[in-house]
Amino acid sequence: MTYVVVGGGLAGAKAVETLRESGFEGPVTLIGAETVRPYERPPLSKGLLLGNDEPESVFVHSTEWYAEHDVDLRLGVTATALDRATKSVRLDNGDEVDYEKLLLATGSSPRRLDVPGGERALLLRTLADSHRIDEAVTKDTRLVVVGAGWIGLEVAAAARSRGAQVTVVGTSALPLQHILGDRIAQVFADLHRANGTDLRMNTHVTEVTADGVRLADGTTLPADVVVAGIGVTPNVALAADAGLAVDNGVLVSSKLTTSDPAIFAAGDIANIDHPLLGRRIRVEHWDTAIRSGPVAARAMLGEDVVYDRLPFFFTDQYDLGMEYTGSAPADAEVVVRGDLAGREFIAFWLVDGKVAAGMNVNIWDVSDQIDALIRSGATVDRARLASPNVELSDLAA
Ligand SMILES: Cc1cc2nc3c(=O)[nH]c(=O)nc-3n(C[C@H](O)[C@H](O)[C@H](O)COP(=O)(O)OP(=O)(O)OC[C@H]3O[C@@H](n4cnc5c(N)ncnc54)[C@H](O)[C@@H]3O)c2cc1C
């Protein structure tokens, strides 16, 4: 009755923890391609680069935890093939591991900059990547960040806080515009410009040279270091090659079961049939990894579970901390409660007069209420939604 987890990231680590916490006593194997035990990635672009977090604090469990919980942790080995007929996983060290139930939690890989010289750009996914950027960026560095998404902006903020000269290049008119829409994306543009970052928007990099980058309009930006944060691709090759249903991630039911009932998927790769949203969604965020790993583990144990957690993510950039709950198109109607210019507000995205997503910026302990408001499906009065004098819980009624 061996339970095997492929992918030694957050989702995989939380899954094996849940298997043991649920009293499962059979063999558990966790296979991870990286040479270090599972860790959390958010500090890689924030606390670790800012020097605020101790390197040891990023790990999900202590080294001893795995032995103490009888988890066979195999690091530095990659699963190369699945044989669903014999229920076995082939590893790149020649080993084969049999499974009764299998969880795939293989996460994502960062996209490479596909231009001449693109291989010169540093990427940020692993601890080793974070150390590399940490060493490369000093107060004297001219840094060009390619990509004005979450990772790019966080790296830019960390580098500016070191005194580096930072330019961010993005393809849209505003950073994060395709996620947040014009009005709220402007908040992030203002934040970064106010902190001395040169934002070059509506353009793209055509070449990375030994001493800088070239933009589409022919401009060259001198750079000592180039970091690309241009999105990630889910690691689905193992699942696809084994004939599992794959379409923008591994297709799973609300119980996180793949098209093979003995195989489950969680974290970044899982394209979940979400019961509350009424559609499929794949979420590349920390909260999904930490929540879906345990749900998948319980499903492996035969428990009657459903994954209905709303998407949730957070970022910290300079003095702006925010949490985003729900899922809404960037061009949905926005209602703001609070002080947009002062960067202390809650933004709500409305679809059909109902709150589909909410983002609290420098306002804390409200994400549960935003979650409840979305779940309530209540049609909201816009003036009351915008008024800080009305309790969010009253709007959910
Ligand atoms: C720098 C950075 C900052 C982030 N900040 C935030 C944030 O502020 N807020 C937020 O919500 N989210 C953030 N995220 C996203 C979040 O970290 C991810 O969503 C989360 O790590 C996904 O967890 P996972 O376990 O699904 O996959 P991963 O963390 O990618 O782990 C998967 C693991 O599986 C391994 N693997 C892959 N294929 C195989 C194979 N065939 N055999 C064996 N092992 C394999 C990989 O090497 C990797 O170690 C950040 C991500 C990064 C990179």
XYZ file of C-alpha atoms and ligand atoms in Angstrom:
450
model
C 0.000 0.000 0.000
C 2.729 2.517 -0.880
C 1.596 6.082 -1.362
C 3.954 7.990 -3.631
C 4.176 11.743 -4.091
C 6.122 13.091 -7.072
C 7.225 16.692 -6.513
C 9.059 17.880 -3.420
C 7.503 21.340 -3.242
C 4.937 22.808 -0.880
C 1.957 20.805 -2.135
C 3.894 17.529 -1.952
C 5.279 18.253 1.527
C 1.883 19.207 2.940
C 0.363 16.088 1.379
C 2.784 13.707 3.093
C 2.278 15.593 6.348
C -1.482 15.093 6.038
C -1.102 11.396 5.225
C 0.749 10.894 8.511
C -1.489 13.240 10.519
C -4.491 11.282 9.263
C -3.025 8.109 10.720
C -1.875 6.453 7.511
C 0.780 3.942 8.557
C 1.767 2.443 5.212
C 4.911 3.375 3.282
C 5.094 6.971 2.010
C 7.657 8.073 -0.579
C 8.289 11.693 -1.578
C 10.330 12.196 -4.736
C 11.879 15.604 -5.419
C 14.086 16.720 -8.289
C 15.756 19.449 -6.242
C 18.604 18.516 -3.921
C 17.097 20.383 -0.973
C 14.060 19.350 1.044
C 10.709 21.065 0.344
C 10.572 24.810 0.970
C 8.241 27.758 0.478
C 8.980 29.988 -2.490
C 7.403 33.383 -1.562
C 10.445 34.463 0.549
C 12.717 33.868 -2.465
C 11.655 37.177 -4.023
C 10.927 38.990 -0.736
C 12.374 38.210 2.710
C 15.458 36.370 1.471
C 16.389 39.077 -1.046
C 15.631 41.800 1.496
C 17.672 40.003 4.141
C 14.649 39.904 6.483
C 14.246 36.112 6.591
C 16.634 33.497 7.920
C 17.474 30.976 5.159
C 16.391 28.095 7.436
C 12.918 29.599 7.871
C 11.844 28.728 4.326
C 11.752 24.962 4.795
C 8.390 23.259 5.262
C 9.760 20.657 7.714
C 13.010 20.049 9.532
C 15.417 17.482 8.098
C 14.586 15.131 10.972
C 10.838 15.390 10.412
C 10.945 13.060 7.401
C 12.747 10.289 9.276
C 10.616 10.807 12.382
C 7.469 10.379 10.271
C 8.859 7.499 8.288
C 8.712 9.362 4.993
C 11.115 7.990 2.399
C 12.402 11.333 1.066
C 14.302 10.928 -2.182
C 15.938 14.187 -3.207
C 17.836 15.018 -6.361
C 15.920 12.417 -8.349
C 13.464 13.072 -11.133
C 10.524 10.870 -12.018
C 10.869 10.275 -15.753
C 7.925 8.000 -16.559
C 4.725 6.592 -15.122
C 3.494 3.126 -15.965
C -0.167 3.150 -15.055
C -0.657 -0.504 -15.984
C 1.954 -1.745 -13.501
C 1.433 1.234 -11.165
C 5.060 2.207 -11.029
C 7.163 5.342 -11.369
C 10.533 5.261 -13.099
C 13.264 7.523 -11.719
C 16.293 8.995 -13.464
C 18.626 7.046 -11.155
C 17.290 3.801 -12.591
C 15.009 2.976 -9.638
C 11.367 2.002 -10.025
C 8.878 2.807 -7.276
C 5.548 0.995 -7.091
C 2.482 2.849 -5.896
C -0.993 2.060 -4.759
C -1.965 5.717 -4.930
C 0.076 8.467 -6.554
C 0.033 12.245 -6.138
C 1.547 14.465 -8.813
C 2.701 17.823 -7.434
C 5.383 18.725 -9.938
C 4.778 22.490 -9.871
C 5.933 24.911 -12.539
C 9.040 25.970 -14.401
C 9.840 29.582 -15.234
C 9.585 30.609 -18.881
C 12.869 31.476 -20.527
C 13.327 34.679 -22.426
C 13.114 33.541 -26.031
C 15.267 36.220 -27.699
C 18.913 36.241 -28.799
C 21.016 36.214 -25.638
C 17.950 35.351 -23.549
C 19.947 32.706 -21.705
C 21.911 35.540 -20.039
C 18.799 36.545 -18.069
C 18.558 35.077 -14.581
C 15.335 33.288 -13.654
C 13.776 32.932 -10.216
C 12.117 29.710 -9.143
C 14.478 27.909 -6.787
C 16.495 28.673 -3.696
C 19.626 28.475 -5.839
C 18.138 31.080 -8.225
C 17.389 33.371 -5.289
C 20.951 33.034 -3.959
C 22.285 33.849 -7.422
C 20.256 37.073 -7.613
C 21.150 37.894 -4.021
C 24.838 37.694 -4.869
C 24.557 39.505 -8.194
C 22.584 42.576 -7.083
C 24.308 45.217 -4.956
C 23.788 48.935 -4.485
C 25.937 49.582 -7.558
C 24.064 47.210 -9.869
C 22.167 48.348 -12.933
C 19.341 45.805 -13.006
C 16.845 45.294 -15.793
C 13.820 43.210 -14.857
C 11.970 41.773 -17.819
C 8.320 41.256 -16.941
C 6.052 43.466 -14.824
C 4.204 40.671 -13.046
C 4.352 39.631 -9.386
C 7.847 38.140 -9.405
C 9.365 40.908 -11.521
C 7.926 43.646 -9.323
C 8.991 41.914 -6.110
C 12.550 41.518 -7.384
C 12.531 45.165 -8.484
C 11.388 46.278 -5.025
C 14.024 44.173 -3.252
C 16.760 45.472 -5.557
C 15.686 49.098 -5.103
C 15.751 48.635 -1.349
C 19.431 47.696 -1.788
C 20.001 50.890 -3.727
C 20.353 49.253 -7.138
C 19.346 51.180 -10.255
C 16.277 49.305 -11.521
C 14.384 49.343 -14.811
C 11.324 47.147 -15.346
C 10.264 46.320 -18.907
C 6.651 45.238 -19.484
C 4.501 44.548 -22.514
C 1.264 46.152 -21.269
C 0.615 49.818 -20.485
C 0.707 49.186 -16.713
C 2.224 46.494 -14.516
C -0.236 43.695 -13.552
C -2.838 45.261 -15.849
C -4.056 41.908 -17.191
C -4.817 40.758 -13.631
C -5.972 43.898 -11.833
C -7.304 46.151 -14.585
C -6.327 49.779 -15.255
C -7.371 51.481 -12.035
C -5.707 49.155 -9.548
C -2.698 48.440 -11.778
C -2.039 52.201 -11.677
C -1.511 51.891 -7.900
C 1.381 49.517 -8.541
C 2.817 51.722 -11.287
C 2.733 54.713 -8.924
C 4.267 52.680 -6.091
C 7.237 51.577 -8.176
C 7.821 54.956 -9.791
C 7.629 56.660 -6.377
C 10.362 54.321 -5.207
C 12.639 55.220 -8.081
C 12.100 52.386 -10.545
C 12.147 53.260 -14.228
C 9.088 51.524 -15.734
C 9.355 50.996 -19.487
C 5.916 49.796 -20.487
C 4.229 48.905 -23.801
C 7.450 47.428 -25.115
C 9.467 44.244 -25.058
C 13.037 43.046 -25.046
C 14.390 41.880 -28.405
C 17.909 40.972 -27.325
C 20.044 40.528 -24.231
C 23.664 41.492 -24.804
C 26.734 41.248 -22.604
C 26.100 44.753 -21.275
C 22.379 45.355 -21.483
C 19.123 44.737 -23.279
C 17.711 46.041 -26.523
C 14.027 47.039 -26.699
C 11.604 46.755 -29.610
C 11.978 50.438 -30.477
C 15.747 50.070 -30.733
C 16.509 51.654 -27.345
C 19.297 49.969 -25.397
C 19.240 49.796 -21.629
C 22.625 49.216 -20.011
C 22.505 46.411 -17.442
C 24.916 44.508 -15.235
C 22.221 41.985 -14.362
C 19.035 40.984 -16.188
C 16.283 39.032 -14.437
C 13.340 37.618 -16.383
C 10.015 37.112 -14.616
C 7.763 36.318 -17.555
C 5.547 33.624 -16.140
C 5.700 29.900 -15.596
C 4.633 26.724 -17.341
C 3.089 23.831 -15.389
C 5.239 20.674 -15.352
C 2.780 18.263 -16.922
C 5.013 16.126 -19.151
C 4.950 13.154 -16.769
C 1.147 13.187 -16.653
C 0.700 13.832 -20.365
C 3.152 11.111 -21.414
C 1.261 8.658 -19.208
C -1.952 9.488 -21.048
C -3.654 11.412 -18.247
C -6.080 14.140 -19.326
C -4.089 17.366 -19.570
C -5.279 20.768 -20.733
C -3.667 23.842 -19.172
C -2.480 21.612 -16.309
C -3.583 18.175 -15.195
C -7.356 17.964 -15.253
C -8.697 16.953 -11.851
C -12.126 16.644 -10.311
C -13.162 18.649 -7.251
C -11.690 15.725 -5.267
C -8.357 16.323 -7.061
C -8.546 12.966 -8.839
C -7.080 12.817 -12.349
C -8.573 10.811 -15.198
C -6.942 7.771 -13.489
C -8.651 7.109 -10.121
C -5.367 6.003 -8.520
C -3.624 9.262 -9.425
C -4.212 12.706 -7.920
C -2.772 16.160 -8.637
C -2.311 19.262 -6.485
C -0.654 22.669 -6.455
C 0.393 24.632 -9.530
C -0.278 21.802 -11.990
C -3.856 21.015 -10.949
C -6.578 22.371 -13.212
C -9.438 21.941 -10.763
C -13.118 21.519 -11.517
C -14.110 24.103 -8.908
C -17.578 23.518 -7.436
C -18.111 27.075 -6.238
C -16.838 28.875 -9.332
C -18.648 26.426 -11.610
C -15.670 26.187 -13.947
C -12.143 24.878 -14.084
C -9.345 26.915 -12.569
C -5.593 26.442 -12.245
C -3.954 28.664 -9.662
C -0.205 29.227 -9.436
C -0.125 30.426 -5.852
C 1.161 29.460 -2.416
C -2.268 29.096 -0.822
C -3.439 26.586 -3.421
C -0.333 24.466 -2.842
C -0.691 24.511 0.933
C -4.428 23.748 0.825
C -4.749 21.379 -2.106
C -1.866 19.092 -1.044
C -3.723 18.096 2.151
C -7.060 17.709 0.344
C -5.420 15.420 -2.227
C -3.877 13.360 0.603
C -7.272 12.900 2.224
C -8.778 11.951 -1.122
C -6.014 9.351 -1.504
C -7.100 7.937 1.840
C -10.630 7.581 0.514
C -12.149 10.450 2.464
C -15.081 12.258 0.909
C -13.416 15.639 0.353
C -14.053 18.529 -1.989
C -11.642 21.330 -2.885
C -13.724 24.489 -2.851
C -11.192 27.004 -1.541
C -11.386 30.302 -3.413
C -8.155 31.409 -5.065
C -6.073 33.487 -2.657
C -2.694 35.144 -3.042
C -0.596 37.880 -1.556
C 2.347 40.123 -2.306
C 4.623 42.478 -0.402
C 6.341 45.292 -2.287
C 7.957 48.195 -0.401
C 5.385 49.311 2.183
C 2.476 47.761 0.263
C 1.151 44.445 1.497
C -1.921 42.958 -0.067
C -4.116 39.875 -0.204
C -6.383 38.990 -3.132
C -9.304 36.625 -2.696
C -11.480 35.212 -5.469
C -11.253 35.318 -9.219
C -12.448 38.051 -11.564
C -11.606 39.255 -15.061
C -9.307 42.295 -15.056
C -11.901 44.367 -16.890
C -14.667 43.719 -14.362
C -16.285 46.711 -12.664
C -14.218 47.918 -9.675
C -15.560 49.430 -6.463
C -13.038 50.889 -4.018
C -13.479 51.270 -0.276
C -10.796 53.434 1.329
C -7.879 55.519 0.184
C -6.483 54.508 -3.200
C -3.822 57.233 -3.362
C -2.752 56.487 0.222
C -2.530 52.768 -0.652
C -4.885 51.722 2.132
C -8.043 50.307 0.612
C -10.097 47.308 -0.424
C -10.879 46.915 -4.117
C -13.811 44.745 -5.150
C -14.354 43.342 -8.625
C -18.025 42.883 -9.495
C -19.503 40.441 -11.980
C -23.271 40.667 -12.534
C -23.542 42.934 -9.499
C -21.931 40.338 -7.211
C -18.472 40.448 -5.667
C -16.235 38.019 -7.569
C -12.921 39.115 -6.043
C -11.576 41.453 -3.403
C -8.118 42.780 -2.681
C -7.195 44.299 0.663
C -4.184 46.605 0.524
C -2.537 47.535 3.827
C -5.760 46.589 5.588
C -5.614 43.317 7.465
C -7.827 40.549 8.850
C -10.576 41.032 6.276
C -9.866 38.267 3.785
C -12.218 35.831 5.576
C -14.996 38.394 5.304
C -14.225 38.985 1.630
C -14.287 35.222 1.118
C -17.693 35.008 2.818
C -19.016 37.911 0.756
C -18.010 36.187 -2.482
C -19.439 32.871 -1.328
C -22.736 34.498 -0.322
C -23.397 35.377 -3.951
C -25.252 38.454 -2.663
C -26.059 41.256 -5.081
C -24.365 44.265 -3.505
C -25.283 47.899 -3.215
C -22.240 49.741 -4.633
C -22.502 52.714 -2.265
C -22.627 50.431 0.777
C -19.754 48.341 -0.590
C -17.657 51.508 -0.938
C -18.504 52.775 2.536
C -16.051 51.861 5.317
C -18.937 52.379 7.755
C -20.758 49.279 6.516
C -19.513 45.944 7.882
C -18.549 43.534 5.114
C -20.495 40.856 6.959
C -23.667 42.952 6.612
C -23.242 42.966 2.839
C -23.084 39.181 2.697
C -26.616 38.880 4.068
C 10.024 33.576 -6.253
C 8.603 33.176 -6.035
C 7.788 33.955 -5.218
C 6.476 33.596 -5.017
N 5.696 34.392 -4.228
C 4.402 34.088 -4.039
C 3.572 34.936 -3.229
O 3.997 35.954 -2.718
N 2.284 34.576 -3.055
C 1.761 33.466 -3.609
O 0.586 33.194 -3.417
N 2.521 32.617 -4.382
C 3.827 32.919 -4.611
N 4.606 32.113 -5.394
C 4.011 30.924 -6.029
C 4.096 29.685 -5.149
O 5.378 29.587 -4.585
C 3.769 28.434 -5.969
O 2.441 28.529 -6.378
C 4.003 27.161 -5.175
O 5.371 26.995 -4.945
C 3.480 25.940 -5.908
O 3.769 24.805 -5.166
P 3.837 23.352 -5.834
O 4.170 22.432 -4.709
O 2.646 23.113 -6.644
O 5.050 23.413 -6.872
P 6.575 23.804 -6.730
O 6.791 24.734 -5.583
O 7.006 24.244 -8.081
O 7.279 22.427 -6.390
C 7.317 21.357 -7.304
C 8.560 20.548 -7.069
O 8.492 19.369 -7.847
C 9.747 19.118 -8.451
N 9.547 18.306 -9.647
C 9.035 18.692 -10.830
N 8.984 17.648 -11.684
C 9.479 16.583 -11.021
C 9.692 15.224 -11.377
N 9.366 14.747 -12.575
N 10.253 14.391 -10.451
C 10.563 14.877 -9.215
N 10.380 16.145 -8.833
C 9.834 16.992 -9.723
C 10.276 20.515 -8.738
O 11.684 20.492 -8.893
C 9.843 21.263 -7.475
O 10.803 21.133 -6.471
C 5.949 32.432 -5.626
C 6.763 31.650 -6.456
C 8.081 32.025 -6.665
C 8.959 31.187 -7.564
